[in-house]
Amino acid sequence: MRHDIHPASSSTRYPAHRSVSGPGRFLLLLCLAWAPALSLPGQSLPSLKIPRFGLHLVDKEEGLAAKCGADARRCFVSWNQLEPQQGTYDYSFLDRAVEASHRHGNLNVVVTLQPVSQWDGNIVTGPGGLPGGALPRNLAAWIECVRRTAERYDGDGIDDQPDLRHPVSYWQVGNEFYQWQDSVDNYLTLLEQTRKAILSAHPSAKVILIAITGSELMALEAGLTPDPLDYADVDGVKKKVYRQELQTGNEYARYRKNRDRSRDLLQRAGTGFDIADFHSYTIASDLVPAQLRWMRDQIGYRKPVWSLECGGPMADYTPAEQSRQVVKRYVLGFASGVGAIFWGSLLTLPQWPQTFLDTALMRRGLFFAAWKPKPAYHTYRLLTQKLARRPAVQDESPGPDCRLFRFHGNFGTCRIAWSETPGGYRLHLPVEGPSVRLTRIVELPGQVNPASVELPVVFGRVVIDLTSSPVFLE
């Protein structure tokens, strides 16, 4: 709903001021103290901190997202939802998502805008039967819709969503470039015009580029991963992929087209975006740094890179392995420079096409059916508890057989360690103090609380036998 605000003229008369004292003054102060942070015209709402621990596909379970320590959630919204008929705007879906996200733990909302509209006639089908993207036929109408939407959630007190608590500062233009069914040139046009519309309403907003997919194969071809690479498609079908096959094999012609278009996009997007995005669904968790490296090689080191969809394993799944990958993907991602990582989902959502829901991609949520938490949910919560206030990270790995990372901040130091060597690794860690608390991740269905133990320090060192299951050391 639009609220027109008219500044008072110099001749406007106001009632005489009367001070409030006694019990009335106390009640007034009490109400003000407990009132939500709402903006007045010309007064901006407080922004939330830059996210690090996000969740993709939360649906209406913002409370569960906040309980596991997430500080952000992703929200898809299409032009069709925002403007079901030309000139008629409907913000009910996004209003509910923003209000609930802020009410439950002040979750940052990252909005992915999908420029598809039935009345505009630009709905096309992408891979997997999902809506693909194309340049709107009525580009001016799209721009106006985006401007109005950004204005509604910018938190400046003018035409804002009623009772808005924080601005929505992150807007992504399209989901995955693999699904974009139009030319690179037309996407760059869409990006430029959408960015201008967002910034005209909310100058401090950040625009996120459409996501790059398949970057693990691009990293393989670039020599950034072992050859061959264990690979699984969205159905969880596992195979080995060789570098030479990617370059010449007929079955990888579609991959090469996606690679060339993705490279062209990243190298030409220039100042049209603030944050790049890659999606990481792989068998192994240690591919995240290689995927980031490939992205960096295309765009340079000037801009932040996030992963708004990350999850695994895509094959050889067990609840315990998924729990391990939650820790490894975040730790390796943060250590290599990924700014924020959004785990794949809380739970498979019924509104998606059934052919897509049945894929391995969508079975990697943090919950079993009927909202029964997996071990990975409790491990995600443990990870956020340990790292949320320890943003700095250093790689202290003594060699390829042992991964050791030190996270630190105002709340001290926490190390995370594991070994991928089949026989394990015995770590001799120099430590100051009489003991070290070792906390293990949750790996068993039905287990809720992680196990921990105090290890004695002997002659300034603590000895830890590491396995493929990460441990926290404090």
Short mmCIF file of C-alpha atoms in Angstrom, two decimals:
data_model
loop_
_atom_site.label_atom_id
_atom_site.label_comp_id
_atom_site.label_asym_id
_atom_site.label_seq_id
_atom_site.Cartn_x
_atom_site.Cartn_y
_atom_site.Cartn_z
CA MET A 1 0.00 0.00 0.00
CA ARG A 2 1.33 3.41 -0.90
CA HIS A 3 1.42 6.10 1.78
CA ASP A 4 1.75 9.62 0.38
CA ILE A 5 3.70 11.86 2.75
CA HIS A 6 3.32 15.60 2.45
CA PRO A 7 5.78 17.87 4.29
CA ALA A 8 4.12 20.41 6.50
CA SER A 9 4.19 24.00 5.30
CA SER A 10 5.61 26.79 7.43
CA SER A 11 2.05 27.96 8.24
CA THR A 12 0.92 24.61 9.65
CA ARG A 13 -0.27 24.91 13.25
CA TYR A 14 0.29 22.20 15.83
CA PRO A 15 -1.30 21.75 19.26
CA ALA A 16 0.67 23.30 22.10
CA HIS A 17 3.29 20.99 23.57
CA ARG A 18 2.43 19.45 26.92
CA SER A 19 4.94 17.46 28.95
CA VAL A 20 4.08 14.08 30.39
CA SER A 21 4.90 13.38 34.01
CA GLY A 22 4.12 10.93 36.77
CA PRO A 23 2.77 7.42 35.91
CA GLY A 24 1.96 8.51 32.38
CA ARG A 25 5.59 9.38 31.73
CA PHE A 26 6.70 5.97 33.01
CA LEU A 27 4.24 4.14 30.75
CA LEU A 28 5.31 6.22 27.77
CA LEU A 29 8.99 5.44 28.32
CA LEU A 30 8.20 1.76 28.82
CA CYS A 31 6.27 1.60 25.53
CA LEU A 32 9.06 3.34 23.67
CA ALA A 33 11.65 0.97 25.11
CA TRP A 34 9.77 -2.10 23.93
CA ALA A 35 8.57 -0.76 20.61
CA PRO A 36 10.06 -2.34 17.47
CA ALA A 37 12.54 -0.33 15.47
CA LEU A 38 10.27 1.43 13.00
CA SER A 39 11.37 4.20 10.69
CA LEU A 40 9.91 7.66 10.32
CA PRO A 41 9.96 9.56 7.04
CA GLY A 42 13.56 10.44 6.25
CA GLN A 43 14.89 8.22 9.06
CA SER A 44 16.56 4.99 8.00
CA LEU A 45 16.14 1.69 9.79
CA PRO A 46 19.22 -0.11 11.16
CA SER A 47 20.79 -2.53 8.71
CA LEU A 48 21.60 -6.11 9.66
CA LYS A 49 25.16 -7.36 9.67
CA ILE A 50 26.66 -8.85 6.53
CA PRO A 51 25.52 -12.49 6.44
CA ARG A 52 27.81 -15.53 6.61
CA PHE A 53 25.58 -18.49 7.53
CA GLY A 54 22.60 -18.61 5.19
CA LEU A 55 19.91 -21.09 4.24
CA HIS A 56 18.41 -21.66 0.82
CA LEU A 57 14.73 -22.75 0.65
CA VAL A 58 13.35 -21.95 4.09
CA ASP A 59 9.67 -21.68 3.05
CA LYS A 60 7.69 -20.61 6.15
CA GLU A 61 10.04 -22.10 8.74
CA GLU A 62 12.00 -18.98 9.65
CA GLY A 63 11.87 -20.01 13.31
CA LEU A 64 13.73 -23.26 12.64
CA ALA A 65 16.26 -21.37 10.52
CA ALA A 66 16.96 -18.94 13.35
CA LYS A 67 17.22 -21.74 15.94
CA CYS A 68 20.05 -23.39 14.06
CA GLY A 69 21.99 -20.13 14.01
CA ALA A 70 21.45 -18.96 10.45
CA ASP A 71 21.77 -15.22 9.95
CA ALA A 72 20.22 -15.07 6.47
CA ARG A 73 17.67 -16.76 4.25
CA ARG A 74 17.12 -16.69 0.51
CA CYS A 75 13.73 -15.82 -0.93
CA PHE A 76 12.63 -16.32 -4.56
CA VAL A 77 10.01 -13.99 -5.97
CA SER A 78 8.87 -13.72 -9.55
CA TRP A 79 7.59 -10.73 -11.49
CA ASN A 80 4.37 -12.71 -11.82
CA GLN A 81 3.96 -12.67 -8.03
CA LEU A 82 4.85 -9.01 -7.58
CA GLU A 83 2.72 -7.78 -10.49
CA PRO A 84 0.07 -10.41 -11.36
CA GLN A 85 -1.62 -7.95 -13.74
CA GLN A 86 0.07 -5.00 -15.37
CA GLY A 87 -0.09 -2.04 -13.01
CA THR A 88 -1.46 -4.12 -10.11
CA TYR A 89 1.09 -4.97 -7.42
CA ASP A 90 0.88 -7.69 -4.79
CA TYR A 91 3.51 -7.78 -2.03
CA SER A 92 1.74 -10.27 0.24
CA PHE A 93 4.25 -13.10 -0.40
CA LEU A 94 7.35 -10.99 0.11
CA ASP A 95 5.81 -9.04 3.00
CA ARG A 96 5.19 -12.25 4.94
CA ALA A 97 8.69 -13.59 4.24
CA VAL A 98 10.40 -10.35 5.28
CA GLU A 99 8.30 -9.85 8.41
CA ALA A 100 8.76 -13.43 9.61
CA SER A 101 12.48 -13.40 8.83
CA HIS A 102 13.04 -10.26 10.88
CA ARG A 103 10.78 -11.43 13.70
CA HIS A 104 12.59 -14.77 14.01
CA GLY A 105 16.19 -13.91 14.83
CA ASN A 106 16.58 -10.91 12.50
CA LEU A 107 17.42 -13.03 9.47
CA ASN A 108 18.86 -11.11 6.53
CA VAL A 109 16.67 -11.59 3.46
CA VAL A 110 18.43 -12.15 0.14
CA VAL A 111 15.82 -11.75 -2.60
CA THR A 112 16.29 -13.53 -5.92
CA LEU A 113 14.21 -11.70 -8.52
CA GLN A 114 12.87 -13.86 -11.35
CA PRO A 115 11.89 -11.71 -14.39
CA VAL A 116 9.10 -14.02 -15.59
CA SER A 117 5.52 -12.89 -16.13
CA GLN A 118 2.49 -14.47 -17.76
CA TRP A 119 1.02 -11.18 -18.88
CA ASP A 120 4.38 -10.09 -20.30
CA GLY A 121 4.61 -13.40 -22.17
CA ASN A 122 8.30 -14.01 -21.39
CA ILE A 123 7.91 -17.29 -19.48
CA VAL A 124 10.19 -19.93 -20.98
CA THR A 125 11.06 -23.39 -19.72
CA GLY A 126 14.59 -24.03 -18.56
CA PRO A 127 16.44 -27.25 -17.69
CA GLY A 128 14.59 -29.66 -15.40
CA GLY A 129 11.21 -28.15 -16.24
CA LEU A 130 11.86 -25.08 -14.08
CA PRO A 131 11.09 -21.57 -15.33
CA GLY A 132 13.92 -20.18 -17.42
CA GLY A 133 14.77 -16.54 -17.83
CA ALA A 134 14.57 -14.11 -20.72
CA LEU A 135 14.62 -10.35 -21.18
CA PRO A 136 11.15 -8.91 -20.42
CA ARG A 137 9.28 -7.74 -23.48
CA ASN A 138 8.00 -4.74 -21.54
CA LEU A 139 11.29 -3.76 -19.94
CA ALA A 140 9.92 -0.44 -18.66
CA ALA A 141 7.19 -2.25 -16.70
CA TRP A 142 9.78 -4.59 -15.15
CA ILE A 143 11.97 -1.66 -14.14
CA GLU A 144 9.05 0.12 -12.49
CA CYS A 145 8.07 -3.06 -10.61
CA VAL A 146 11.64 -3.50 -9.34
CA ARG A 147 11.88 0.15 -8.29
CA ARG A 148 8.64 -0.04 -6.34
CA THR A 149 9.72 -3.29 -4.68
CA ALA A 150 13.13 -1.96 -3.64
CA GLU A 151 11.46 1.21 -2.33
CA ARG A 152 9.04 -0.82 -0.22
CA TYR A 153 11.85 -2.60 1.63
CA ASP A 154 14.60 0.05 1.75
CA GLY A 155 13.78 1.14 5.30
CA ASP A 156 13.85 4.89 4.68
CA GLY A 157 10.38 5.47 6.12
CA ILE A 158 8.87 6.44 2.77
CA ASP A 159 6.44 3.99 1.12
CA ASP A 160 7.88 1.18 3.26
CA GLN A 161 6.25 -2.10 4.17
CA PRO A 162 4.20 -1.47 7.32
CA ASP A 163 6.18 -2.26 10.48
CA LEU A 164 9.35 -2.99 8.52
CA ARG A 165 12.21 -3.61 11.00
CA HIS A 166 15.28 -3.68 8.78
CA PRO A 167 16.01 -2.85 5.15
CA VAL A 168 16.29 -5.61 2.58
CA SER A 169 19.71 -4.87 1.15
CA TYR A 170 20.57 -7.84 -1.09
CA TRP A 171 18.91 -8.40 -4.47
CA GLN A 172 19.90 -11.07 -6.98
CA VAL A 173 18.97 -10.70 -10.65
CA GLY A 174 17.98 -14.21 -11.75
CA ASN A 175 18.75 -17.59 -10.21
CA GLU A 176 21.14 -19.65 -12.36
CA PHE A 177 22.70 -18.61 -15.62
CA TYR A 178 22.40 -22.18 -16.90
CA GLN A 179 18.63 -21.63 -16.86
CA TRP A 180 18.84 -18.29 -18.70
CA GLN A 181 17.30 -18.98 -22.10
CA ASP A 182 18.33 -15.71 -23.70
CA SER A 183 21.61 -14.17 -24.88
CA VAL A 184 24.44 -12.90 -22.68
CA ASP A 185 23.87 -9.42 -24.12
CA ASN A 186 20.23 -9.46 -23.05
CA TYR A 187 21.12 -10.59 -19.54
CA LEU A 188 23.63 -7.74 -19.25
CA THR A 189 20.90 -5.35 -20.35
CA LEU A 190 18.57 -6.79 -17.71
CA LEU A 191 21.30 -6.55 -15.06
CA GLU A 192 22.14 -2.94 -15.87
CA GLN A 193 18.54 -1.74 -15.90
CA THR A 194 17.55 -3.73 -12.80
CA ARG A 195 20.54 -2.44 -10.86
CA LYS A 196 19.67 1.16 -11.75
CA ALA A 197 16.09 0.62 -10.59
CA ILE A 198 17.19 -0.89 -7.26
CA LEU A 199 19.79 1.78 -6.53
CA SER A 200 17.43 4.62 -7.47
CA ALA A 201 15.29 3.56 -4.50
CA HIS A 202 17.95 2.10 -2.20
CA PRO A 203 21.42 3.51 -2.99
CA SER A 204 23.26 1.31 -0.47
CA ALA A 205 21.71 -1.96 -1.68
CA LYS A 206 23.92 -4.73 -3.05
CA VAL A 207 23.18 -6.43 -6.37
CA ILE A 208 24.10 -10.10 -6.75
CA LEU A 209 24.92 -11.56 -10.15
CA ILE A 210 23.00 -14.57 -11.44
CA ALA A 211 24.67 -17.76 -10.19
CA ILE A 212 27.25 -19.80 -12.08
CA THR A 213 26.68 -23.57 -12.02
CA GLY A 214 28.97 -26.41 -13.04
CA SER A 215 32.07 -24.56 -11.85
CA GLU A 216 33.53 -27.79 -10.44
CA LEU A 217 33.85 -29.05 -14.03
CA MET A 218 35.28 -25.73 -15.14
CA ALA A 219 37.82 -25.99 -12.33
CA LEU A 220 38.70 -29.52 -13.49
CA GLU A 221 39.25 -28.34 -17.06
CA ALA A 222 41.43 -25.47 -15.78
CA GLY A 223 43.67 -27.89 -13.88
CA LEU A 224 42.48 -26.77 -10.42
CA THR A 225 41.25 -30.22 -9.30
CA PRO A 226 42.54 -33.79 -9.57
CA ASP A 227 41.99 -35.52 -12.91
CA PRO A 228 39.68 -37.49 -13.10
CA LEU A 229 37.03 -35.94 -10.90
CA ASP A 230 34.33 -37.91 -9.08
CA TYR A 231 31.15 -36.26 -10.30
CA ALA A 232 27.42 -36.76 -9.73
CA ASP A 233 24.54 -35.14 -11.58
CA VAL A 234 21.35 -33.85 -9.92
CA ASP A 235 19.98 -37.40 -9.85
CA GLY A 236 22.98 -38.62 -7.85
CA VAL A 237 24.37 -40.72 -10.71
CA LYS A 238 28.09 -41.02 -10.02
CA LYS A 239 30.85 -41.22 -12.60
CA LYS A 240 34.42 -40.17 -13.24
CA VAL A 241 34.97 -37.17 -15.51
CA TYR A 242 38.29 -36.66 -17.31
CA ARG A 243 39.69 -33.32 -18.36
CA GLN A 244 40.15 -34.42 -21.97
CA GLU A 245 36.52 -35.53 -22.19
CA LEU A 246 35.33 -32.09 -21.12
CA GLN A 247 37.36 -30.47 -23.86
CA THR A 248 36.40 -32.76 -26.75
CA GLY A 249 33.68 -35.26 -25.77
CA ASN A 250 30.35 -35.00 -27.57
CA GLU A 251 28.39 -35.62 -24.36
CA TYR A 252 29.91 -32.47 -22.86
CA ALA A 253 28.90 -30.09 -25.65
CA ARG A 254 26.21 -28.58 -23.41
CA TYR A 255 28.79 -28.14 -20.66
CA ARG A 256 31.14 -26.27 -23.01
CA LYS A 257 28.32 -23.96 -24.07
CA ASN A 258 27.55 -23.20 -20.42
CA ARG A 259 31.27 -22.68 -19.71
CA ASP A 260 31.71 -20.23 -22.57
CA ARG A 261 28.57 -18.27 -21.73
CA SER A 262 29.49 -18.17 -18.03
CA ARG A 263 33.00 -16.95 -18.75
CA ASP A 264 31.66 -14.32 -21.14
CA LEU A 265 29.19 -13.12 -18.52
CA LEU A 266 31.72 -12.88 -15.69
CA GLN A 267 34.27 -11.06 -17.79
CA ARG A 268 31.80 -8.54 -19.20
CA ALA A 269 29.53 -7.83 -16.23
CA GLY A 270 32.08 -5.33 -14.89
CA THR A 271 30.55 -2.79 -12.51
CA GLY A 272 27.03 -4.13 -13.02
CA PHE A 273 27.06 -6.15 -9.81
CA ASP A 274 28.47 -6.12 -6.28
CA ILE A 275 28.61 -9.83 -5.39
CA ALA A 276 29.18 -12.93 -7.54
CA ASP A 277 27.49 -16.26 -6.80
CA PHE A 278 28.30 -19.89 -7.55
CA HIS A 279 26.27 -22.97 -6.63
CA SER A 280 28.16 -25.95 -5.24
CA TYR A 281 26.52 -29.38 -5.20
CA THR A 282 29.30 -31.96 -5.39
CA ILE A 283 30.33 -35.34 -4.01
CA ALA A 284 33.43 -34.05 -2.22
CA SER A 285 33.42 -31.03 0.07
CA ASP A 286 36.96 -29.96 -0.81
CA LEU A 287 35.99 -28.63 -4.26
CA VAL A 288 34.65 -25.33 -2.89
CA PRO A 289 38.11 -23.63 -2.93
CA ALA A 290 38.70 -24.76 -6.54
CA GLN A 291 35.29 -23.46 -7.60
CA LEU A 292 36.06 -20.12 -5.98
CA ARG A 293 39.47 -20.00 -7.66
CA TRP A 294 37.89 -20.49 -11.09
CA MET A 295 35.42 -17.67 -10.35
CA ARG A 296 38.23 -15.40 -9.21
CA ASP A 297 40.23 -16.11 -12.35
CA GLN A 298 37.34 -14.71 -14.40
CA ILE A 299 36.38 -11.62 -12.38
CA GLY A 300 39.59 -10.85 -10.46
CA TYR A 301 39.81 -10.27 -6.74
CA ARG A 302 37.87 -7.03 -6.61
CA LYS A 303 34.42 -8.31 -5.68
CA PRO A 304 33.03 -10.61 -2.97
CA VAL A 305 31.95 -14.11 -3.97
CA TRP A 306 29.14 -15.95 -2.18
CA SER A 307 27.59 -19.37 -2.60
CA LEU A 308 23.82 -19.03 -2.28
CA GLU A 309 23.37 -22.79 -2.77
CA CYS A 310 25.81 -25.29 -1.30
CA GLY A 311 25.26 -28.89 -0.24
CA GLY A 312 26.32 -32.48 -0.42
CA PRO A 313 27.30 -35.18 -0.75
CA MET A 314 25.63 -35.63 -4.12
CA ALA A 315 26.43 -39.36 -4.05
CA ASP A 316 27.32 -41.96 -1.41
CA TYR A 317 24.97 -40.17 0.98
CA THR A 318 24.72 -41.01 4.68
CA PRO A 319 23.42 -38.72 7.45
CA ALA A 320 26.88 -38.82 9.05
CA GLU A 321 28.66 -37.81 5.85
CA GLN A 322 26.23 -34.95 5.30
CA SER A 323 26.93 -33.75 8.83
CA ARG A 324 30.68 -33.80 8.13
CA GLN A 325 30.20 -31.88 4.91
CA VAL A 326 28.30 -29.09 6.64
CA VAL A 327 31.44 -28.26 8.62
CA LYS A 328 33.96 -28.88 5.84
CA ARG A 329 32.16 -26.83 3.19
CA TYR A 330 31.80 -23.80 5.45
CA VAL A 331 35.33 -24.03 6.87
CA LEU A 332 37.04 -24.57 3.50
CA GLY A 333 34.85 -21.91 1.92
CA PHE A 334 35.57 -19.27 4.56
CA ALA A 335 39.28 -20.12 4.59
CA SER A 336 39.54 -19.69 0.81
CA GLY A 337 37.63 -16.41 0.78
CA VAL A 338 33.94 -17.18 0.19
CA GLY A 339 32.06 -14.41 1.97
CA ALA A 340 28.77 -16.18 2.73
CA ILE A 341 27.52 -19.74 2.25
CA PHE A 342 23.86 -20.78 2.13
CA TRP A 343 23.21 -24.47 2.84
CA GLY A 344 21.01 -26.14 0.24
CA SER A 345 17.71 -26.20 2.14
CA LEU A 346 15.91 -27.00 5.35
CA LEU A 347 13.53 -29.48 3.75
CA THR A 348 12.36 -30.38 0.26
CA LEU A 349 9.47 -28.08 -0.58
CA PRO A 350 6.28 -29.52 -2.11
CA GLN A 351 5.60 -26.64 -4.50
CA TRP A 352 8.54 -27.59 -6.76
CA PRO A 353 7.96 -29.93 -9.74
CA GLN A 354 7.99 -33.58 -8.62
CA THR A 355 10.67 -34.48 -11.17
CA PHE A 356 12.92 -31.94 -9.44
CA LEU A 357 11.97 -32.97 -5.89
CA ASP A 358 13.00 -36.57 -6.59
CA THR A 359 16.59 -35.59 -7.40
CA ALA A 360 19.58 -36.06 -5.11
CA LEU A 361 19.93 -32.29 -5.17
CA MET A 362 16.73 -31.82 -3.21
CA ARG A 363 17.26 -34.66 -0.74
CA ARG A 364 20.13 -32.84 0.97
CA GLY A 365 18.03 -30.71 3.31
CA LEU A 366 18.72 -30.47 7.03
CA PHE A 367 15.48 -32.28 7.92
CA PHE A 368 13.96 -35.66 7.24
CA ALA A 369 10.25 -35.80 6.35
CA ALA A 370 7.73 -34.38 8.85
CA TRP A 371 10.35 -31.89 10.04
CA LYS A 372 12.47 -34.42 11.89
CA PRO A 373 15.96 -32.90 12.18
CA LYS A 374 18.90 -34.72 10.64
CA PRO A 375 22.28 -34.85 12.39
CA ALA A 376 23.39 -32.16 9.94
CA TYR A 377 20.85 -29.72 11.45
CA HIS A 378 22.39 -30.04 14.91
CA THR A 379 25.89 -29.83 13.46
CA TYR A 380 24.94 -26.66 11.57
CA ARG A 381 23.78 -25.18 14.87
CA LEU A 382 27.04 -26.21 16.56
CA LEU A 383 29.05 -24.64 13.73
CA THR A 384 27.25 -21.30 13.98
CA GLN A 385 27.61 -21.26 17.76
CA LYS A 386 31.36 -21.71 17.49
CA LEU A 387 32.07 -19.40 14.53
CA ALA A 388 29.42 -16.68 14.51
CA ARG A 389 31.60 -14.30 16.56
CA ARG A 390 34.93 -15.52 15.27
CA PRO A 391 35.15 -14.12 11.74
CA ALA A 392 38.91 -14.29 11.16
CA VAL A 393 40.37 -17.56 9.91
CA GLN A 394 43.87 -18.94 9.36
CA ASP A 395 44.88 -22.19 7.70
CA GLU A 396 47.29 -23.96 10.08
CA SER A 397 47.26 -27.32 8.31
CA PRO A 398 50.62 -29.05 8.88
CA GLY A 399 50.31 -31.02 5.62
CA PRO A 400 47.89 -32.69 3.20
CA ASP A 401 46.98 -35.42 5.71
CA CYS A 402 45.65 -32.99 8.30
CA ARG A 403 43.30 -30.00 7.88
CA LEU A 404 43.57 -27.52 10.75
CA PHE A 405 41.94 -24.08 10.79
CA ARG A 406 42.02 -21.40 13.45
CA PHE A 407 39.00 -19.10 13.83
CA HIS A 408 39.33 -16.15 16.15
CA GLY A 409 37.69 -12.87 17.15
CA ASN A 410 36.55 -11.01 20.24
CA PHE A 411 35.36 -14.28 21.76
CA GLY A 412 38.69 -16.05 21.65
CA THR A 413 39.93 -18.86 19.45
CA CYS A 414 38.37 -22.05 18.13
CA ARG A 415 40.21 -24.55 15.94
CA ILE A 416 38.56 -27.08 13.64
CA ALA A 417 40.47 -30.15 12.50
CA TRP A 418 40.01 -33.38 10.58
CA SER A 419 41.92 -35.84 8.39
CA GLU A 420 40.98 -37.42 5.07
CA THR A 421 43.74 -40.04 5.37
CA PRO A 422 42.20 -43.54 5.66
CA GLY A 423 44.33 -44.36 8.69
CA GLY A 424 43.68 -41.05 10.38
CA TYR A 425 46.24 -38.57 11.67
CA ARG A 426 47.75 -37.98 15.13
CA LEU A 427 47.95 -34.24 15.74
CA HIS A 428 50.37 -32.80 18.31
CA LEU A 429 48.99 -29.33 18.90
CA PRO A 430 50.95 -26.71 20.89
CA VAL A 431 48.57 -25.16 23.42
CA GLU A 432 48.79 -22.68 26.27
CA GLY A 433 46.79 -23.65 29.34
CA PRO A 434 46.05 -26.82 31.30
CA SER A 435 43.49 -28.41 28.95
CA VAL A 436 41.60 -28.27 25.65
CA ARG A 437 37.89 -28.90 25.20
CA LEU A 438 37.23 -31.18 22.20
CA THR A 439 33.69 -31.14 20.80
CA ARG A 440 32.52 -33.68 18.23
CA ILE A 441 29.88 -33.09 15.58
CA VAL A 442 26.49 -34.82 15.67
CA GLU A 443 26.46 -37.84 13.32
CA LEU A 444 23.77 -40.23 14.60
CA PRO A 445 20.04 -39.87 13.87
CA GLY A 446 18.24 -39.11 17.12
CA GLN A 447 21.30 -37.50 18.69
CA VAL A 448 20.75 -33.84 19.56
CA ASN A 449 23.66 -32.62 21.65
CA PRO A 450 27.29 -32.93 20.56
CA ALA A 451 29.68 -34.88 22.78
CA SER A 452 32.63 -33.06 24.31
CA VAL A 453 35.60 -33.97 26.48
CA GLU A 454 38.45 -32.17 28.23
CA LEU A 455 41.90 -33.19 26.99
CA PRO A 456 44.93 -32.58 29.24
CA VAL A 457 47.86 -30.53 28.00
CA VAL A 458 51.16 -32.29 28.62
CA PHE A 459 54.43 -30.38 28.20
CA GLY A 460 52.62 -27.66 26.28
CA ARG A 461 50.95 -29.99 23.78
CA VAL A 462 47.72 -31.87 23.37
CA VAL A 463 47.53 -35.09 21.32
CA ILE A 464 44.43 -35.68 19.18
CA ASP A 465 43.72 -38.65 16.90
CA LEU A 466 41.86 -37.20 13.93
CA THR A 467 39.48 -38.95 11.54
CA SER A 468 37.29 -37.69 8.69
CA SER A 469 34.84 -36.31 11.28
CA PRO A 470 35.72 -32.70 12.14
CA VAL A 471 36.28 -31.75 15.77
CA PHE A 472 36.19 -28.34 17.48
CA LEU A 473 39.10 -27.47 19.78
CA GLU A 474 38.85 -24.69 22.37
#
